[in-house]
Amino acid sequence: MKTQKCADSLVSICIPVYNSETTIGRTIESVIGQTYKNIEIIVVDNQSTDQTLARVREFRDPRIRIAENPEHFSCAEYNWNTCFAHTRGEFIALFHADDMYSPEIVERQVDAFKKFPSVTGVFTNGEIIDEQDIVIDSFRLPPAITGNIPYTCRDLLPVILEQDNFLLCPSAMVRGEIYKKLAPFRYDQ
């Protein structure tokens, strides 16, 4: 595995979108407002029929790149594959068009990769908010997983099977080479 100074690493934040005009602005603001600045923001539009792309284009941040699918994909996972094709970062985060990042999440995740060079993915807890940003529920690590230390698949799988999947997609940051090796994602599998 390549080693690189993680503190300087480019992070690719992928935001696949489809008809997300009401949420995409807040989502992008939460990404732009990160304390870790060496990011690229890749918005991949799945042929939206609303004003999603117009909202994205209102942002004048040079880190934002827009890609438009030539046709509408019937499931979100196919749009994820398009996202990965446009990334350049050592790390990739797949983010939803209606989610918001806490301001330090990217910095803390890059720090975790720096602290544990053999780690291939970092996940966080998460909160579920309503349209007024009021916390209505949360995702927390199960008691068997204490966090802040590396776990293997053998450690995680039994807990996931017993407790349900607690690894939240919008909280994940993965080494880019891993996502690209596993792609394309296929919903039918």
XYZ file of N, CA and C in Angstrom:
567
model
N 0.838 -1.182 0.000
C 0.000 0.000 0.000
C 0.883 1.245 0.000
N 0.510 2.225 -0.785
C 1.267 3.469 -0.855
C 1.202 4.196 0.483
N 2.292 4.816 0.844
C 2.268 5.658 2.022
C 2.436 7.094 1.571
N 1.711 7.957 2.208
C 1.735 9.367 1.853
C 1.469 10.134 3.145
N 1.911 11.341 3.187
C 1.656 12.157 4.353
C 0.176 12.527 4.362
N -0.605 11.842 5.196
C -2.055 12.001 5.199
C -2.497 13.432 5.452
N -1.739 14.167 6.260
C -2.153 15.531 6.596
C -2.255 16.396 5.352
N -1.522 16.071 4.295
C -1.558 16.844 3.058
C -2.401 16.173 1.984
N -3.008 15.038 2.299
C -3.702 14.242 1.301
C -4.956 14.922 0.786
N -5.189 14.753 -0.509
C -6.428 15.223 -1.111
C -7.542 14.261 -0.734
N -8.674 14.812 -0.327
C -9.861 14.031 -0.006
C -10.925 14.345 -1.052
N -11.445 13.310 -1.685
C -12.518 13.457 -2.671
C -13.847 13.218 -1.969
N -14.679 14.233 -1.944
C -16.010 14.093 -1.356
C -17.000 14.037 -2.509
N -17.610 12.874 -2.671
C -18.524 12.623 -3.779
C -19.965 12.814 -3.315
N -20.713 13.582 -4.098
C -22.120 13.803 -3.776
C -22.954 13.443 -5.005
N -23.467 12.207 -5.062
C -24.368 11.859 -6.148
C -25.724 12.526 -5.890
N -26.300 13.151 -6.925
C -27.554 13.885 -6.724
C -28.601 13.498 -7.759
N -29.840 13.598 -7.309
C -30.989 13.477 -8.201
C -32.149 14.224 -7.557
N -32.596 15.280 -8.207
C -33.716 16.092 -7.721
C -33.542 16.453 -6.240
N -32.455 17.119 -5.951
C -32.080 17.452 -4.572
C -32.042 18.956 -4.322
N -32.801 19.731 -5.075
C -32.696 21.185 -4.991
C -32.974 21.734 -3.591
N -33.803 21.073 -2.795
C -34.136 21.620 -1.478
C -33.074 21.348 -0.422
N -32.194 20.388 -0.665
C -31.209 20.025 0.359
C -29.761 20.252 -0.050
N -29.478 20.287 -1.333
C -28.082 20.282 -1.795
C -27.300 21.510 -1.333
N -27.936 22.653 -1.195
C -27.225 23.857 -0.759
C -26.642 23.700 0.635
N -27.448 23.218 1.561
C -26.975 23.014 2.937
C -25.910 21.931 2.988
N -26.072 20.913 2.165
C -25.084 19.842 2.121
C -23.730 20.392 1.673
N -23.719 21.131 0.578
C -22.456 21.681 0.072
C -21.861 22.676 1.065
N -22.684 23.494 1.697
C -22.164 24.424 2.710
C -21.446 23.678 3.823
N -21.982 22.530 4.229
C -21.336 21.774 5.303
C -20.010 21.180 4.854
N -19.866 20.896 3.574
C -18.604 20.373 3.050
C -17.593 21.504 2.865
N -18.041 22.611 2.303
C -17.148 23.766 2.115
C -16.623 24.275 3.454
N -17.426 24.165 4.495
C -17.051 24.673 5.808
C -16.144 23.772 6.622
N -15.575 22.761 6.014
C -14.701 21.848 6.743
C -13.420 22.541 7.205
N -12.925 22.148 8.370
C -11.644 22.664 8.856
C -10.497 22.113 8.022
N -10.652 20.947 7.429
C -9.658 20.359 6.520
C -9.983 20.889 5.131
N -9.044 21.586 4.527
C -9.326 22.316 3.287
C -8.901 21.618 2.007
N -8.026 20.622 2.071
C -7.526 19.987 0.855
C -8.527 18.930 0.376
N -9.635 19.431 -0.160
C -10.711 18.565 -0.623
C -11.110 18.943 -2.048
N -11.666 17.972 -2.736
C -12.378 18.225 -3.978
C -13.803 17.732 -3.756
N -14.749 18.463 -4.291
C -16.162 18.135 -4.121
C -16.696 17.779 -5.499
N -17.093 16.539 -5.653
C -17.546 16.053 -6.949
C -19.042 15.788 -6.861
N -19.808 16.592 -7.570
C -21.265 16.446 -7.612
C -21.601 15.754 -8.930
N -22.224 14.592 -8.840
C -22.592 13.848 -10.043
C -24.111 13.813 -10.132
N -24.622 14.478 -11.162
C -26.074 14.593 -11.337
C -26.609 13.446 -12.183
N -27.672 12.829 -11.690
C -28.299 11.696 -12.340
C -29.527 12.151 -13.145
N -29.326 13.192 -13.985
C -30.384 13.727 -14.838
C -31.541 14.317 -14.026
N -31.215 15.170 -13.066
C -32.253 15.834 -12.267
C -33.180 16.629 -13.169
N -34.444 16.690 -12.769
C -35.440 17.464 -13.514
C -35.852 18.724 -12.759
N -35.241 18.973 -11.619
C -35.533 20.179 -10.844
C -34.336 21.142 -10.966
N -34.157 22.014 -10.016
C -33.110 23.036 -10.060
C -31.845 22.640 -9.284
N -31.603 21.347 -9.132
C -30.427 20.884 -8.391
C -29.137 21.488 -8.938
N -28.908 21.356 -10.222
C -27.647 21.852 -10.799
C -27.539 23.369 -10.704
N -28.636 24.065 -10.825
C -28.598 25.530 -10.679
C -28.162 25.900 -9.269
N -28.647 25.174 -8.277
C -28.248 25.431 -6.880
C -26.752 25.158 -6.692
N -26.253 24.070 -7.272
C -24.831 23.736 -7.140
C -23.984 24.819 -7.809
N -24.409 25.274 -8.968
C -23.635 26.283 -9.711
C -23.611 27.649 -9.020
N -24.472 27.874 -8.048
C -24.442 29.126 -7.284
C -23.173 29.236 -6.436
N -22.575 28.104 -6.109
C -21.356 28.101 -5.312
C -20.171 28.407 -6.216
N -19.320 29.302 -5.781
C -18.167 29.720 -6.586
C -16.868 29.126 -6.065
N -16.951 28.019 -5.395
C -15.774 27.374 -4.829
C -15.076 26.554 -5.911
N -13.796 26.826 -6.189
C -13.104 26.102 -7.267
C -12.902 24.613 -6.969
N -13.147 24.195 -5.754
C -12.994 22.777 -5.416
C -14.186 21.945 -5.894
N -15.268 22.614 -6.313
C -16.470 21.902 -6.757
C -16.364 21.596 -8.246
N -16.597 20.319 -8.575
C -16.684 19.893 -9.969
C -18.026 19.201 -10.165
N -18.646 19.458 -11.296
C -19.936 18.852 -11.617
C -19.749 17.892 -12.786
N -20.331 16.716 -12.645
C -20.395 15.753 -13.745
C -21.868 15.403 -13.945
N -22.270 15.321 -15.190
C -23.659 15.002 -15.497
C -23.723 13.664 -16.223
N -24.545 12.774 -15.709
C -24.716 11.487 -16.380
C -25.427 11.693 -17.716
N -25.021 10.966 -18.743
C -25.674 11.112 -20.044
C -27.093 10.547 -20.067
N -27.390 9.663 -19.105
C -28.725 9.093 -18.982
C -29.027 8.896 -17.502
N -30.305 8.734 -17.178
C -30.709 8.527 -15.787
C -30.480 7.067 -15.397
N -29.761 6.862 -14.298
C -29.564 5.514 -13.779
C -30.709 5.183 -12.828
N -31.205 3.971 -12.920
C -32.391 3.591 -12.155
C -32.123 3.377 -10.669
N -30.884 3.172 -10.277
C -30.607 3.036 -8.851
C -29.363 3.852 -8.480
N -29.335 4.297 -7.246
C -28.301 5.219 -6.773
C -26.897 4.638 -6.882
N -26.753 3.350 -6.645
C -25.429 2.748 -6.653
C -24.724 2.924 -7.989
N -25.457 2.943 -9.092
C -24.831 3.150 -10.393
C -24.280 4.574 -10.489
N -24.954 5.521 -9.864
C -24.451 6.896 -9.837
C -23.195 6.980 -8.971
N -23.094 6.164 -7.929
C -21.891 6.131 -7.108
C -20.691 5.779 -7.976
N -20.856 4.804 -8.856
C -19.752 4.390 -9.719
C -19.248 5.552 -10.550
N -20.153 6.390 -11.042
C -19.745 7.567 -11.799
C -18.921 8.495 -10.921
N -19.327 8.643 -9.661
C -18.573 9.482 -8.727
C -17.126 9.026 -8.628
N -16.927 7.743 -8.402
C -15.579 7.226 -8.201
C -14.689 7.480 -9.414
N -15.256 7.451 -10.596
C -14.480 7.658 -11.820
C -13.908 9.067 -11.907
N -14.467 10.008 -11.158
C -14.025 11.403 -11.223
C -13.103 11.809 -10.069
N -12.791 10.889 -9.177
C -12.000 11.244 -7.994
C -10.508 11.225 -8.280
N -9.789 12.076 -7.536
C -8.327 12.116 -7.596
C -7.708 11.936 -6.206
N -8.524 11.943 -5.171
C -8.007 11.941 -3.811
C -7.506 10.605 -3.320
N -6.622 10.685 -2.349
C -6.155 9.465 -1.680
C -7.295 8.829 -0.898
N -8.192 9.658 -0.392
C -9.340 9.182 0.370
C -10.613 9.632 -0.329
N -11.650 8.795 -0.237
C -12.938 9.108 -0.851
C -14.029 9.005 0.210
N -14.887 10.011 0.229
C -16.075 9.985 1.077
C -17.286 10.089 0.164
N -18.211 9.169 0.303
C -19.448 9.172 -0.469
C -20.524 9.776 0.415
N -21.038 10.903 -0.011
C -21.935 11.703 0.814
C -23.281 11.798 0.130
N -24.341 11.881 0.896
C -25.685 12.004 0.326
C -26.065 13.471 0.176
N -26.916 13.755 -0.778
C -27.301 15.136 -1.100
C -28.216 15.763 -0.067
N -28.608 15.009 0.946
C -29.448 15.577 2.007
C -28.803 15.425 3.383
N -27.498 15.198 3.414
C -26.779 15.048 4.672
C -25.928 16.276 4.940
N -25.496 16.401 6.185
C -24.627 17.513 6.575
C -23.472 16.957 7.392
N -22.294 17.497 7.132
C -21.098 17.132 7.885
C -20.931 18.071 9.073
N -20.430 17.531 10.175
C -19.954 18.407 11.239
C -18.643 19.023 10.745
N -18.294 20.212 11.200
C -17.161 20.954 10.613
C -15.804 20.258 10.673
N -15.589 19.354 11.600
C -14.268 18.734 11.764
C -14.213 17.279 11.323
N -15.267 16.757 10.717
C -15.298 15.317 10.405
C -14.174 14.908 9.461
N -13.929 15.660 8.407
C -12.890 15.278 7.443
C -11.517 15.327 8.097
N -11.236 16.375 8.832
C -9.951 16.494 9.520
C -9.735 15.332 10.491
N -10.744 14.993 11.245
C -10.615 13.906 12.214
C -10.424 12.558 11.532
N -11.098 12.357 10.401
C -10.936 11.096 9.686
C -9.545 10.988 9.066
N -9.044 12.059 8.469
C -7.685 12.039 7.927
C -6.687 11.796 9.062
N -6.910 12.405 10.211
C -6.034 12.162 11.371
C -6.042 10.684 11.770
N -7.199 10.030 11.684
C -7.278 8.601 12.019
C -6.452 7.774 11.035
N -6.522 8.104 9.750
C -5.685 7.404 8.771
C -4.203 7.631 9.059
N -3.849 8.841 9.462
C -2.454 9.158 9.776
C -1.981 8.372 11.000
N -2.844 8.287 11.999
C -2.500 7.591 13.240
C -2.396 6.077 13.033
N -3.261 5.547 12.157
C -3.297 4.102 11.898
C -3.128 3.857 10.395
N -1.882 3.843 9.883
C -1.643 3.738 8.436
C -2.202 2.484 7.774
N -2.460 1.431 8.523
C -2.983 0.206 7.913
C -4.510 0.226 7.772
N -5.162 1.213 8.345
C -6.616 1.295 8.287
C -7.048 1.662 6.871
N -8.094 0.986 6.382
C -8.585 1.256 5.027
C -9.878 2.056 5.005
N -10.596 2.129 6.128
C -11.838 2.892 6.182
C -12.089 3.427 7.570
N -12.700 4.609 7.635
C -13.030 5.236 8.912
C -14.514 5.596 8.882
N -15.226 5.194 9.920
C -16.654 5.499 10.053
C -16.871 6.261 11.348
N -17.968 7.009 11.403
C -18.279 7.767 12.610
C -19.699 7.466 13.074
N -20.007 7.919 14.276
C -21.389 7.932 14.729
C -22.134 8.957 13.890
N -23.437 9.003 14.017
C -24.196 9.988 13.254
C -25.490 10.353 13.950
N -25.987 11.513 13.613
C -27.266 11.969 14.147
C -28.248 12.142 13.003
N -29.483 11.816 13.276
C -30.552 12.010 12.295
C -31.263 13.307 12.663
N -31.349 14.216 11.685
C -31.993 15.500 11.937
C -33.214 15.649 11.041
N -34.132 16.491 11.474
C -35.290 16.779 10.631
C -35.012 18.020 9.786
N -36.040 18.519 9.105
C -35.874 19.657 8.207
C -35.464 20.940 8.926
N -35.665 21.000 10.234
C -35.280 22.178 11.020
C -33.963 21.966 11.773
N -33.217 20.929 11.397
C -31.934 20.581 12.014
C -32.060 20.152 13.472
N -33.216 19.692 13.871
C -33.412 19.174 15.225
C -33.063 17.692 15.210
N -32.209 17.282 16.163
C -31.810 15.884 16.253
C -33.011 15.062 16.711
N -33.371 14.070 15.899
C -34.517 13.220 16.230
C -34.109 11.777 16.537
N -32.886 11.416 16.228
C -32.393 10.081 16.532
C -30.879 10.077 16.279
N -30.233 8.976 16.608
C -28.798 8.902 16.374
C -28.381 7.472 16.082
N -27.231 7.352 15.429
C -26.583 6.072 15.215
C -25.339 6.073 16.088
N -25.223 5.100 16.943
C -24.064 4.982 17.823
C -23.444 3.607 17.669
N -22.171 3.532 17.971
C -21.500 2.243 17.948
C -22.137 1.323 18.980
N -22.300 0.054 18.652
C -22.802 -0.888 19.648
C -21.768 -1.082 20.757
N -22.201 -1.522 21.928
C -21.272 -1.671 23.061
C -20.056 -2.555 22.771
N -20.187 -3.507 21.864
C -19.071 -4.398 21.552
C -17.957 -3.686 20.769
N -18.258 -2.533 20.204
C -17.279 -1.760 19.433
C -17.058 -0.439 20.155
N -15.883 -0.269 20.722
C -15.633 0.924 21.534
C -15.189 2.123 20.725
N -14.695 1.886 19.507
C -14.234 2.990 18.673
C -12.825 3.417 19.015
N -12.288 4.300 18.168
C -10.968 4.899 18.343
C -9.804 3.920 18.274
N -10.071 2.683 17.861
C -9.007 1.717 17.605
C -9.372 0.979 16.324
N -8.396 0.444 15.615
C -8.704 -0.294 14.383
C -9.420 -1.621 14.675
N -10.363 -1.958 13.791
C -11.071 -3.235 13.846
C -10.927 -3.908 12.495
N -10.953 -5.225 12.491
C -10.910 -5.984 11.251
C -12.332 -6.382 10.867
N -12.479 -6.897 9.656
C -13.788 -7.425 9.241
C -14.240 -8.537 10.169
N -13.287 -9.339 10.605
C -13.639 -10.431 11.538
C -14.168 -9.894 12.860
N -13.699 -8.723 13.265
C -14.210 -8.095 14.484
C -15.611 -7.531 14.259
N -15.801 -6.901 13.098
C -17.028 -6.149 12.837
C -18.200 -7.011 12.387
N -17.952 -8.018 11.558
C -19.045 -8.779 10.972
C -19.978 -9.408 11.998
N -19.483 -10.082 13.034
C -20.424 -10.663 13.997
C -21.292 -9.598 14.697
N -20.716 -8.441 14.947
C -21.471 -7.365 15.605
C -22.531 -6.818 14.653
N -22.179 -6.670 13.388
C -23.154 -6.202 12.395
C -24.294 -7.201 12.260
N -23.978 -8.485 12.215
C -25.017 -9.500 12.084
C -25.928 -9.538 13.306
N -25.371 -9.275 14.462
C -26.167 -9.289 15.696
C -26.921 -7.987 15.927
N -26.284 -6.855 15.645
C -26.837 -5.552 16.012
C -27.502 -4.800 14.865
N -27.222 -5.138 13.639
C -27.619 -4.421 12.431
C -26.418 -3.602 11.964
N -26.464 -3.126 10.760
C -25.337 -2.393 10.204
C -25.270 -0.999 10.823
N -24.203 -0.723 11.527
C -23.996 0.578 12.157
C -22.950 1.403 11.409
N -22.488 0.911 10.272
C -21.506 1.628 9.466
C -22.264 2.493 8.458
N -22.380 3.762 8.758
C -23.188 4.679 7.962
C -22.443 5.157 6.734
N -23.058 5.015 5.579
C -22.423 5.439 4.333
C -21.978 6.900 4.384
N -22.822 7.858 4.787
C -22.352 9.250 4.751
C -21.302 9.578 5.816
N -21.027 8.637 6.724
C -19.974 8.885 7.709
C -18.673 8.207 7.316
N -18.666 7.520 6.193
C -17.510 6.715 5.793
C -16.510 7.518 4.980
N -15.249 7.285 5.267
C -14.163 7.722 4.408
C -13.286 6.493 4.195
N -12.978 6.212 2.933
C -12.266 4.992 2.584
C -11.079 5.364 1.705
N -10.015 4.605 1.811
C -8.891 4.827 0.900
C -9.404 4.664 -0.531
N -9.100 5.616 -1.375
C -9.611 5.633 -2.739
C -9.327 4.368 -3.507
N -8.146 3.807 -3.307
C -7.779 2.593 -4.034
C -8.715 1.437 -3.695
N -9.285 1.424 -2.492
C -10.210 0.361 -2.095
C -11.533 0.514 -2.837
N -12.113 1.730 -2.807
C -13.363 1.947 -3.541
C -13.194 1.608 -5.008
N -12.095 2.058 -5.587
C -11.895 1.832 -7.020
C -11.673 0.353 -7.334
N -11.078 -0.369 -6.409
C -10.875 -1.808 -6.603
C -12.211 -2.550 -6.526
N -13.103 -2.122 -5.642
C -14.384 -2.798 -5.459
C -15.423 -2.402 -6.505
N -15.255 -1.253 -7.122
C -16.221 -0.790 -8.115
C -16.124 -1.672 -9.361
N -17.193 -1.802 -10.105
C -18.450 -1.085 -9.932
C -19.357 -1.762 -8.911
N -20.054 -0.915 -8.152
C -21.071 -1.431 -7.248
C -22.268 -1.865 -8.077
N -22.839 -2.998 -7.714
C -23.986 -3.523 -8.451
C -25.097 -3.808 -7.454
N -26.156 -3.041 -7.563
C -27.287 -3.181 -6.653
C -27.905 -4.568 -6.715
N -27.889 -5.182 -7.877
C -28.524 -6.491 -8.044
C -27.738 -7.609 -7.367
N -26.539 -7.299 -6.891
C -25.758 -8.327 -6.194
C -25.805 -8.104 -4.710
